[in-house]
XYZ file of C-alpha atoms in Angstrom:
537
model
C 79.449 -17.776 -76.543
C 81.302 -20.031 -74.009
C 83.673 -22.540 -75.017
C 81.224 -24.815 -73.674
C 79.021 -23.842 -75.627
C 80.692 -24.377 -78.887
C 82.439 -27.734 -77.640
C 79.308 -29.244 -75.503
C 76.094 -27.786 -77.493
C 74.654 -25.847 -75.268
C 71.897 -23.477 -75.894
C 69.996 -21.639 -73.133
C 66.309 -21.450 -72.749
C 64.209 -18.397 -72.519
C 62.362 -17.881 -68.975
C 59.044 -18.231 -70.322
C 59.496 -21.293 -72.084
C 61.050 -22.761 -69.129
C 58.100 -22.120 -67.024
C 55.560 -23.302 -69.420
C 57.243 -26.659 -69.828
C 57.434 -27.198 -65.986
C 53.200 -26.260 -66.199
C 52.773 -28.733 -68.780
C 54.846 -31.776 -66.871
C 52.416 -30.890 -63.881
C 55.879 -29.569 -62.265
C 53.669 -26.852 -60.434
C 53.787 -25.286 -56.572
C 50.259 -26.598 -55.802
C 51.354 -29.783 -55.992
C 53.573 -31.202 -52.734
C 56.436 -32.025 -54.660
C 58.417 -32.667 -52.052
C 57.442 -36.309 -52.123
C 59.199 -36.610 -56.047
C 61.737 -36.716 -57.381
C 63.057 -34.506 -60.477
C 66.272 -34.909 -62.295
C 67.712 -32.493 -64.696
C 70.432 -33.763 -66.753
C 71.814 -30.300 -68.506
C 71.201 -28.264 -65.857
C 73.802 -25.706 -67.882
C 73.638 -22.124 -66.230
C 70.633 -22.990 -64.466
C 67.654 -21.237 -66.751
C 65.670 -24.460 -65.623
C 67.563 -24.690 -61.989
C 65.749 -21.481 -60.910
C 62.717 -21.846 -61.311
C 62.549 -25.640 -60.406
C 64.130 -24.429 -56.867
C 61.304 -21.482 -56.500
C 58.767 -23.919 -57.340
C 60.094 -27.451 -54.595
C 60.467 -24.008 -51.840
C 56.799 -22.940 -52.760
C 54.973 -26.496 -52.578
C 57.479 -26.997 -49.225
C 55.751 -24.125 -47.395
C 52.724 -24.467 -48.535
C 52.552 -28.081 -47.742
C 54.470 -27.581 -43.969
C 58.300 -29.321 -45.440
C 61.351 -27.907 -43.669
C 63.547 -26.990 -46.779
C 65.886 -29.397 -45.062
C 64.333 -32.072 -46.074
C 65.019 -31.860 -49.257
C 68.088 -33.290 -50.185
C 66.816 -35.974 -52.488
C 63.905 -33.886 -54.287
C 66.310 -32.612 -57.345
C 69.187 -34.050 -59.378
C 70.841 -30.922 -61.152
C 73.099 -32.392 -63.616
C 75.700 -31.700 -66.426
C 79.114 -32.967 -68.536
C 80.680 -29.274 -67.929
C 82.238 -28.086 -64.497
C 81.943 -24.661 -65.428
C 77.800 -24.732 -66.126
C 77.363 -27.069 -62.925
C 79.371 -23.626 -60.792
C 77.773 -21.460 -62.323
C 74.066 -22.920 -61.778
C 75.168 -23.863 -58.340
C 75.860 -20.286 -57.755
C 72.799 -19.151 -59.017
C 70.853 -21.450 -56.633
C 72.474 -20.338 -53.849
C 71.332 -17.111 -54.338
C 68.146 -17.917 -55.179
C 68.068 -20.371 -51.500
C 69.167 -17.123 -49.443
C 66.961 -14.701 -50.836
C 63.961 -16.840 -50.211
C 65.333 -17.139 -45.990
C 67.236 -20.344 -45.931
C 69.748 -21.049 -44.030
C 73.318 -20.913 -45.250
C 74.060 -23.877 -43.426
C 71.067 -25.576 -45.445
C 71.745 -24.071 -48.165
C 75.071 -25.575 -48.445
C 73.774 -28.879 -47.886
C 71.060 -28.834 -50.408
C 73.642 -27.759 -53.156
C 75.810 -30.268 -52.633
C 72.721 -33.009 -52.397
C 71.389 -31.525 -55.735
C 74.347 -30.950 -57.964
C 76.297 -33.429 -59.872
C 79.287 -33.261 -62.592
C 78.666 -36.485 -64.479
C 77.750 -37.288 -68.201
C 73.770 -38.471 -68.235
C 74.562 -40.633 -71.182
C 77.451 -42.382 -69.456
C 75.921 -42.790 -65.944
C 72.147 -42.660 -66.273
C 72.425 -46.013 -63.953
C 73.346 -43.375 -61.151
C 70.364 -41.725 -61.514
C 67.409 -41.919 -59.183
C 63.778 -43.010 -60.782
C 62.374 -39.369 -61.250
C 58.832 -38.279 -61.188
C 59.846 -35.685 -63.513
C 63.072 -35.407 -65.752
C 62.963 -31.530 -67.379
C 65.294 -29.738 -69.603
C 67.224 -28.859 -72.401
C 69.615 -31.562 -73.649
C 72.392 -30.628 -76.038
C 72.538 -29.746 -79.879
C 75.814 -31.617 -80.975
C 75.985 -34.008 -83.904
C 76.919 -37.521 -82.678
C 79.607 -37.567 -85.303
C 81.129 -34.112 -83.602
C 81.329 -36.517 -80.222
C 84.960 -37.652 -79.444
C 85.549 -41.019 -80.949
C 85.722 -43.165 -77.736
C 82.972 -41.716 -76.210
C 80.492 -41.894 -79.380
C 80.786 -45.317 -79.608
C 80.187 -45.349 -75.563
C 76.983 -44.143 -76.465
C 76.168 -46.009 -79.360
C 76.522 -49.272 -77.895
C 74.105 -47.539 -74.507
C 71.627 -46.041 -76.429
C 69.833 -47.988 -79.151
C 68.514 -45.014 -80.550
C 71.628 -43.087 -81.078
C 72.410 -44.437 -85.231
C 73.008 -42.781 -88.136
C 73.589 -39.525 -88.067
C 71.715 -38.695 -84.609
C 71.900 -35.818 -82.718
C 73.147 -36.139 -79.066
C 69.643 -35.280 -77.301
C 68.400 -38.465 -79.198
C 70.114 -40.444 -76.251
C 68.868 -37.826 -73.904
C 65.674 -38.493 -74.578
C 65.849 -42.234 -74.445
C 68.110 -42.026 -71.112
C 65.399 -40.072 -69.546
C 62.416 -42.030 -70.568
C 64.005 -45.186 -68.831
C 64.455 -43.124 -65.580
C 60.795 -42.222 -65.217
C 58.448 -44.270 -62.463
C 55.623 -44.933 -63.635
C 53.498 -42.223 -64.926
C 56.186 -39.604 -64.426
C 56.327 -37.167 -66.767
C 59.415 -36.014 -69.198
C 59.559 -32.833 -70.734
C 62.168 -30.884 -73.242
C 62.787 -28.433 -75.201
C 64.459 -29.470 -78.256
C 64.666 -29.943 -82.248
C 62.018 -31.856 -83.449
C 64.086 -33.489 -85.936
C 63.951 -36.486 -84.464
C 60.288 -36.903 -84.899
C 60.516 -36.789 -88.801
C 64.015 -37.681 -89.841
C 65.821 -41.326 -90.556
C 67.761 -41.184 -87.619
C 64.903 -40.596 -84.883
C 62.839 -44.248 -85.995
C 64.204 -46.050 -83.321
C 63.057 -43.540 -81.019
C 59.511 -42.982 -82.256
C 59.503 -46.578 -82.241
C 60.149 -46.514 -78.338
C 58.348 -43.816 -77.572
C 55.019 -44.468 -79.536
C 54.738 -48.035 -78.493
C 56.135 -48.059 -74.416
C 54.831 -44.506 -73.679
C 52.019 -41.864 -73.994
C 52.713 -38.487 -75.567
C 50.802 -35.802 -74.120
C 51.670 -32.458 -76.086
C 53.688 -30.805 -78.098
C 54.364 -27.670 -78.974
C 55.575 -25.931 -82.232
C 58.456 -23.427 -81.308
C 59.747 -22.499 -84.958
C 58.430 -19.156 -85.217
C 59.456 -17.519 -81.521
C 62.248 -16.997 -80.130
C 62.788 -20.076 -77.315
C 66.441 -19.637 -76.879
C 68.498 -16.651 -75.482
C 70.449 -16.930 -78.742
C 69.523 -17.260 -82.104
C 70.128 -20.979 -83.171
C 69.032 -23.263 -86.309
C 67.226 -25.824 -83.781
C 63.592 -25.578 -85.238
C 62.619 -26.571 -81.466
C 59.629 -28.009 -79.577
C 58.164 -28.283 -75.969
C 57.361 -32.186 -75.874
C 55.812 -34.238 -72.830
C 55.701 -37.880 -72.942
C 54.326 -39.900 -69.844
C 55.396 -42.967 -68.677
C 52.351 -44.893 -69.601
C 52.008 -47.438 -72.719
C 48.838 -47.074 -74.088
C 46.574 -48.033 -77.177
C 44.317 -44.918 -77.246
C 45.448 -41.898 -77.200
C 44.650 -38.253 -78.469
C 47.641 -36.280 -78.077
C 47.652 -32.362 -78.125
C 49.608 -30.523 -80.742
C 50.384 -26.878 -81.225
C 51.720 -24.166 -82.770
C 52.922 -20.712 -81.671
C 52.593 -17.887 -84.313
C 54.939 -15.506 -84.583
C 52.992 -12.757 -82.819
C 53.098 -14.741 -79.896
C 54.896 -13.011 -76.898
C 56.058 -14.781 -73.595
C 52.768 -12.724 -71.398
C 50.411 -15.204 -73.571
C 52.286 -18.832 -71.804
C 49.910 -18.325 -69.015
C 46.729 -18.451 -71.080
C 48.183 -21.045 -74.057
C 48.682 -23.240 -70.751
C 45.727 -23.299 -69.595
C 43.811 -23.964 -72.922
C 46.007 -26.956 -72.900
C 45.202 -28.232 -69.574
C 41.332 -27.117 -70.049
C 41.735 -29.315 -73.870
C 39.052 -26.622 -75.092
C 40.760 -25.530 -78.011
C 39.297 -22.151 -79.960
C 40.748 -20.561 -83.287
C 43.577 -18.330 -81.807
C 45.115 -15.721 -83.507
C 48.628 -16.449 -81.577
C 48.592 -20.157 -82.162
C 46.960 -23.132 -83.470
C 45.870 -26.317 -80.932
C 44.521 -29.568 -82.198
C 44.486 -33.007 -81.382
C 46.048 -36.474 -83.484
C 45.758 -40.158 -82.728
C 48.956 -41.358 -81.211
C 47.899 -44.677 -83.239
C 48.574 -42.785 -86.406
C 52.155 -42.010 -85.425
C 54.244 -44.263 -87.750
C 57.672 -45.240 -86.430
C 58.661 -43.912 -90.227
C 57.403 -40.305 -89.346
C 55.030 -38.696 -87.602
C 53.008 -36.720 -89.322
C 51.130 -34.343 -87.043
C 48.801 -32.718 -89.129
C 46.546 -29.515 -88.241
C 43.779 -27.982 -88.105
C 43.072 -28.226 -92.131
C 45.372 -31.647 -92.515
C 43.804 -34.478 -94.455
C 41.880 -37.171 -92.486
C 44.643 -39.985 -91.588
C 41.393 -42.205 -92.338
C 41.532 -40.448 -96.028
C 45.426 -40.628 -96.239
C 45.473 -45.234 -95.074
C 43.426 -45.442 -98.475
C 45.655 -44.448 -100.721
C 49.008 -45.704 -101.769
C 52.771 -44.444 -100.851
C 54.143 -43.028 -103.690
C 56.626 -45.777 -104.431
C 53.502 -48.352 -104.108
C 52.287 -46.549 -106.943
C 55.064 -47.426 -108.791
C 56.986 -43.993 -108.817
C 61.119 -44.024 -108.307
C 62.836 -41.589 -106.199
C 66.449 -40.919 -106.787
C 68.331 -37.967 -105.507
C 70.872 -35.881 -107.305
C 74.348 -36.287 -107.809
C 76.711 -35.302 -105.322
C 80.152 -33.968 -105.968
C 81.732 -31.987 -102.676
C 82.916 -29.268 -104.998
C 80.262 -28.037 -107.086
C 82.633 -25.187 -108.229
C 84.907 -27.666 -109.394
C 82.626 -30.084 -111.048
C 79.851 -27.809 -112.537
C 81.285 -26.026 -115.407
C 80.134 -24.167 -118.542
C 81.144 -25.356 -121.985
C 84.090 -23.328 -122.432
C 86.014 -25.341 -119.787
C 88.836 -27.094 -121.725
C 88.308 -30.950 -121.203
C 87.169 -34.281 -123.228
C 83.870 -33.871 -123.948
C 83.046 -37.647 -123.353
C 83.122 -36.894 -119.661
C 80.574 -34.241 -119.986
C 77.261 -34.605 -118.612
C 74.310 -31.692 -119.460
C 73.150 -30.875 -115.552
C 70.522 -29.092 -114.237
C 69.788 -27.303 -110.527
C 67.092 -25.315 -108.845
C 68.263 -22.202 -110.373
C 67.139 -23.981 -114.143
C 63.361 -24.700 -112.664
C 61.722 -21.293 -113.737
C 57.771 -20.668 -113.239
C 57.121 -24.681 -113.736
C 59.551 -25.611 -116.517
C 63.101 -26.661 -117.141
C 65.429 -23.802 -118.621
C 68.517 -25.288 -119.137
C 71.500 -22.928 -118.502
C 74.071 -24.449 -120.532
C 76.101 -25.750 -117.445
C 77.545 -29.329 -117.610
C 78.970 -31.874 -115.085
C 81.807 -33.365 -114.956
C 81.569 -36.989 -114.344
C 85.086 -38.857 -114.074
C 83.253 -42.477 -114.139
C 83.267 -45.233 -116.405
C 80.313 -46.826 -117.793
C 80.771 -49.760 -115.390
C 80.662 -47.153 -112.735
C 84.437 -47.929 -112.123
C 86.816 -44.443 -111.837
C 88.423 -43.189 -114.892
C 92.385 -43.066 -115.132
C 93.571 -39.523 -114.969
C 96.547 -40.748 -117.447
C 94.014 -41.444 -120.013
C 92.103 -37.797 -119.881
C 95.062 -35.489 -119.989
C 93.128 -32.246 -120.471
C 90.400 -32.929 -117.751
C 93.934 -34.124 -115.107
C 95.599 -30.053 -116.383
C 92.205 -28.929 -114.946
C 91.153 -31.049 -111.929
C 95.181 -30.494 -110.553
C 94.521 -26.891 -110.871
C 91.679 -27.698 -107.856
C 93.666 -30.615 -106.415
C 93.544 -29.274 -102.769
C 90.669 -27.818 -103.038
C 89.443 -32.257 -103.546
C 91.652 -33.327 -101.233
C 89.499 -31.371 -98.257
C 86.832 -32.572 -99.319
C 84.911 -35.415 -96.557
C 84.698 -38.382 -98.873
C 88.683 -38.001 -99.862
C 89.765 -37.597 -96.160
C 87.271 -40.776 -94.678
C 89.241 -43.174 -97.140
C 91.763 -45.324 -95.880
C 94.128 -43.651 -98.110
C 93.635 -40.591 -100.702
C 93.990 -42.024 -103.842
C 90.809 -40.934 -106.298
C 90.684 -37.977 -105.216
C 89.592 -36.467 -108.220
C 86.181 -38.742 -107.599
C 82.421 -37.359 -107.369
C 80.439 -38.472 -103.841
C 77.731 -40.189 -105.915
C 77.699 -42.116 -109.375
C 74.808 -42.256 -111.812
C 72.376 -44.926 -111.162
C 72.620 -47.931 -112.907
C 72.024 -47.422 -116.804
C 72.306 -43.532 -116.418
C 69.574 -40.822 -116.700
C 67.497 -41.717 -119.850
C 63.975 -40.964 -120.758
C 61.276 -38.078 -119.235
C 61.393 -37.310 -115.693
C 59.934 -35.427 -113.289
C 62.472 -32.894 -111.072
C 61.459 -31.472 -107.871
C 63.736 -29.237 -106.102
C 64.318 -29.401 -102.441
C 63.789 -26.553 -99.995
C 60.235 -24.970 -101.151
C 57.139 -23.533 -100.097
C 55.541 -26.446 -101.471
C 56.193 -29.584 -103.739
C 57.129 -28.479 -107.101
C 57.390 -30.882 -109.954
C 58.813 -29.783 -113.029
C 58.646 -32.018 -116.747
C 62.505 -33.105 -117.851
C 62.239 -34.207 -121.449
C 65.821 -34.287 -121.735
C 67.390 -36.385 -119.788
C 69.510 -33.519 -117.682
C 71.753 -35.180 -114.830
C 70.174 -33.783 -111.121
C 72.116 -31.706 -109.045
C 71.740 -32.947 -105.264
C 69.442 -30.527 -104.367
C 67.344 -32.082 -106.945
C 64.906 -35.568 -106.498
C 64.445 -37.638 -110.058
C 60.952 -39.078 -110.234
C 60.583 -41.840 -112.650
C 57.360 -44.275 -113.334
C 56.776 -46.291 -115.928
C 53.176 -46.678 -115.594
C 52.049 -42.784 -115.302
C 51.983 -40.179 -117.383
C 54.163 -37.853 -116.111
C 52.178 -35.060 -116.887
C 49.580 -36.587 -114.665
C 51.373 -37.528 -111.749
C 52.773 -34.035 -111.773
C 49.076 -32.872 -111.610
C 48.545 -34.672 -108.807
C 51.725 -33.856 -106.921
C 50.773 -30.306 -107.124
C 47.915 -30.694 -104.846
C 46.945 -29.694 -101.438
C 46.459 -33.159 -100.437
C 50.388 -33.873 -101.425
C 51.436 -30.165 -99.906
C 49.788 -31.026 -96.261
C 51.453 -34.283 -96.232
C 54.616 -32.878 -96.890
C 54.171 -29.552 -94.320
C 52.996 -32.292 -91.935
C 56.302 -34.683 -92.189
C 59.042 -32.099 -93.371
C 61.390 -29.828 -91.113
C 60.693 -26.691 -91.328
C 63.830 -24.212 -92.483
C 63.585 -20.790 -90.988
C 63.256 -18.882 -93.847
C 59.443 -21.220 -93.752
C 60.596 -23.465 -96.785
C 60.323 -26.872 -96.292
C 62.520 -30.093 -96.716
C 61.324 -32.114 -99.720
C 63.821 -34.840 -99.824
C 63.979 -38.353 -100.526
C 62.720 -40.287 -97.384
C 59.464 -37.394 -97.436
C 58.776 -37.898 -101.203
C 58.600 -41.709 -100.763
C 56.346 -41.406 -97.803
C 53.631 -39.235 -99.579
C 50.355 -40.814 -100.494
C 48.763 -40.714 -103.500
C 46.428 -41.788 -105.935
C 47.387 -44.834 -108.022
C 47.213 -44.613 -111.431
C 43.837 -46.685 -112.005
C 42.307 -43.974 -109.408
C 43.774 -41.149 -111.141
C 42.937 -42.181 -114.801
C 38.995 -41.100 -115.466
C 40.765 -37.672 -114.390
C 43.855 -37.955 -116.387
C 42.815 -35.449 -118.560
C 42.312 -32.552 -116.178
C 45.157 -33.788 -114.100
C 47.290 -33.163 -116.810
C 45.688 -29.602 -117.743
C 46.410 -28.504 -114.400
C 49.720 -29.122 -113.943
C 50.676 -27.568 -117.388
C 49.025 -24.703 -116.545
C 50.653 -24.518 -113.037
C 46.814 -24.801 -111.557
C 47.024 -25.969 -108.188
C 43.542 -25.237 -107.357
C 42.246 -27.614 -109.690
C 44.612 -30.362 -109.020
C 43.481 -29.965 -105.802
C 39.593 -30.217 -106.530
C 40.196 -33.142 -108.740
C 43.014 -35.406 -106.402
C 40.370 -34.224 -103.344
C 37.669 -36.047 -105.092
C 39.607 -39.365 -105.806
C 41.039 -39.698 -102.368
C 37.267 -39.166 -100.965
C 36.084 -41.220 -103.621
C 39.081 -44.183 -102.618
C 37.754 -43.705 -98.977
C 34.291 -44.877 -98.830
């Protein structure tokens, strides 16, 4: 790995997925694209470069163009000197071997190449028929300080916690003429998470998406990386009607099937494939909250509008608490401190085949009960045992962000207001599926732990119905995918879900309840199938 790598998030593609993106943009010989104009803006070593040059030299001669004349067909673009060389080389060779000469050659480099940050000076930019590539994976936050608020105050969709392609993406879409075509390969984050809703909001109302394309379970990048990527194509076309293709490579695809997976995109005749999945959704359906892209076997988004979020259903999400040092904070009851700060907490490792198996392990929580932070002075056997970890706190994020270190023997989160009283449902983040398990006793959450609360259901029944199919393809449908195939189930999915409301679920509370104490998803499924139709017509 390159120190430009590490510093400026770079990740190289794979050949085949580089040529398969430039098919599905319509960036193809046949075509005399010598008249357009395409602009990549992290051109990096030049795995897109290449073949982009092969491509302009094929439509050239086949269309009668002097390579000469095209000087103002590419932009090649990137932050880093050393990527911008060593694609530059690589063209060069590429220019000679196919008979150009040097003289041109030399010409066309310098026309094509540019050192420049796209997020700085996307005003330099041409309009592009085409803008194609792989942007950066770098955490906004992991941006030098000057220049991440240069960006924040460009790009309206960089907030939160954003990655840096975010702005890529928005950059590029306000290059395109008309119907031109953008195309990347990238995480797909941004289509589900918090920080990608200005962005969906931009993209679903000013613009038509055309594909895209699952990449979690191949290999699209020349190292392994935790990007959980897709091909995406979005035209420059706003538009009220519009079926977009969506995909899915399994993991027995290999790069020799890109030319046929291509083509059953372009032909829109999609067949059951054993090397990936094709189907269509309703860019109308695309929420600026999340898009939830469905499948083959996902619930009708007619089926889904009729039914409640789970909130509207009157169901409270809260997450877990976090601490920063679980090693510190998450003790057993030996550990030698007042037992008033003690709090009885519970993790995933406590959820065991559908029920709550408390391990004995306690929190503890250095708060008042007017959420204000307790003296050390006043707790002298919990201060002998939090100094013994004092350094250990004083790393931690939330000590070092403060204007000045004091509290640093401080949790990240606080109870919620009142504390954790009454029965609860816990579901753990990170699963197969959704997986609600009954709290009776008022344990404190762990963060990797969401706290469902509702004073109109019966728990029991609500965890029936969050056991079924109907919840699990919502939540495959919205969540990242890890790579181990888990699933996010966090707060801003949970609250998304629709369900049943309680008046729907009631003349099956019965069964509802059966089912989930007996861990039977197939029946919750049957039974939350048949309100949801039933709430539909």
């Amino acid at each position: 790995m390159t120190p430009s790598e590490v510093n400026l998030g770079a990740v190289y593609t794979q050949p085949w997925v580089t040529e398969m993106l430039l098919d599905q943009v319509g960036y193809s010989a046949d075509r005399d694209l010598t008249e357009g104009v395409l602009v990549e803006p992290c051109c990096g070593g030049g795995a897109f470069a290449i073949p982009i040059v092969d491509r302009l030299l094929q439509s050239a001669a086949l269309h009668g163009v002097d390579p000469a004349r095209l000087g103002s067909a590419l932009v090649l673009a990137d932050i880093d000197p050393s990527a911008v060389e060593a694609s530059r080389l690589a063209v060069t060779a590429t220019l000679r071997q196919r008979g150009v000469p040097r003289g041109t050659v030399d010409k066309l480099v310098d026309n094509w190449f540019r050192v420049t940050d796209f997020l700085s000076s996307n005003d330099g930019f041409p309009q592009a028929d085409w803008v194609v590539g792989n942007p950066p994976y770098i955490r906004l936050e992991d941006v030098p300080g000057e220049r991440r608020r240069e960006y924040r105050a460009l790009w309206s969709s960089m907030r939160g916690r954003a990655d840096v392609f975010v702005g890529f993406w928005q950059a590029g879409l306000e290059l395109l003429k008309p119907h031109g075509r953008i195309g990347f390969v990238c995480a797909d984050r941004w289509m589900r998470n918090q920080y990608g809703r200005t962005l969906r909001h931009i993209v679903t109302t000013d613009y038509t998406i055309e594909s895209i394309l699952d990449l979690h379970d191949v290999d699209a990048f020349e190292r392994r990386v935790d990007a959980y990527a897709a091909i995406t194509v979005i035209r420059a076309e706003s538009t009220t009607e519009n079926q977009l293709s969506v995909g899915k490579l399994a993991r027995s695809f290999r790069p020799t099937d890109a030319a046929a997976l291509t083509d059953e995109l372009v032909r829109g005749d999609y067949k059951e494939r054993d090397k990936w999945r094709l189907w269509t959704v309703e860019q109308s359906s695309l929420s600026e909250t999340g898009w939830m892209l469905g499948g083959p076997d996902a619930s009708d988004p007619r089926l889904l509008a009729a039914l409640p979020t789970l909130p509207e259903t009157g169901v409270v999400v809260r997450g877990g608490i976090a601490t920063g040092a679980d090693e510190v904070f998450i003790v057993d009851g030996r550990v030698d401190v007042e037992a008033a700060l003690l709090r009885p907490v519970v993790g995933p490792k406590d959820l065991i085949e559908g029920q709550l198996q408390w391990a004995g392990r306690y929190l503890i929580y250095p708060w008042t009960e007017s959420r204000e932070l307790i003296a050390l002075d006043k707790y002298p056997r919990l201060a002998i045992y939090l100094h013994r970890h004092e350094q250990r706190l004083r790393e931690r994020h939330v000590i070092r962000s403060r204007q000045n270190e004091d509290g640093w023997w401080r949790t990240i989160d606080r109870e919620p207001v009142g504390g954790y009283s009454g029965k609860a449902l816990l579901v753990p983040d990170i699963r197969e599926r959704v997986e609600p398990v009954l709290d009776e006793g008022a344990h404190v959450p762990m963060h990797s732990l969401y706290r469902l609360t509702a004073d109109g259901w019966d728990l029991d029944v609500l965890g029936g119905v969050l056991l079924s199919e109907l919840v699990h393809t919502q939540m495959r449908s919205m969540s990242v995918s890890m790579a181990s195939g888990r699933m996010r189930v966090s707060a801003q999915y949970l609250r998304r879900l629709r369900i049943p409301s309680v008046a729907q679920a009631t003349p099956f509370a019965g069964e509802l309840r059966s089912a989930f104490r007996s861990r039977d998803r197939e029946a919750a499924s049957v039974l939350v199938a048949t309100i949801a139709r039933a709430a539909s017509t």
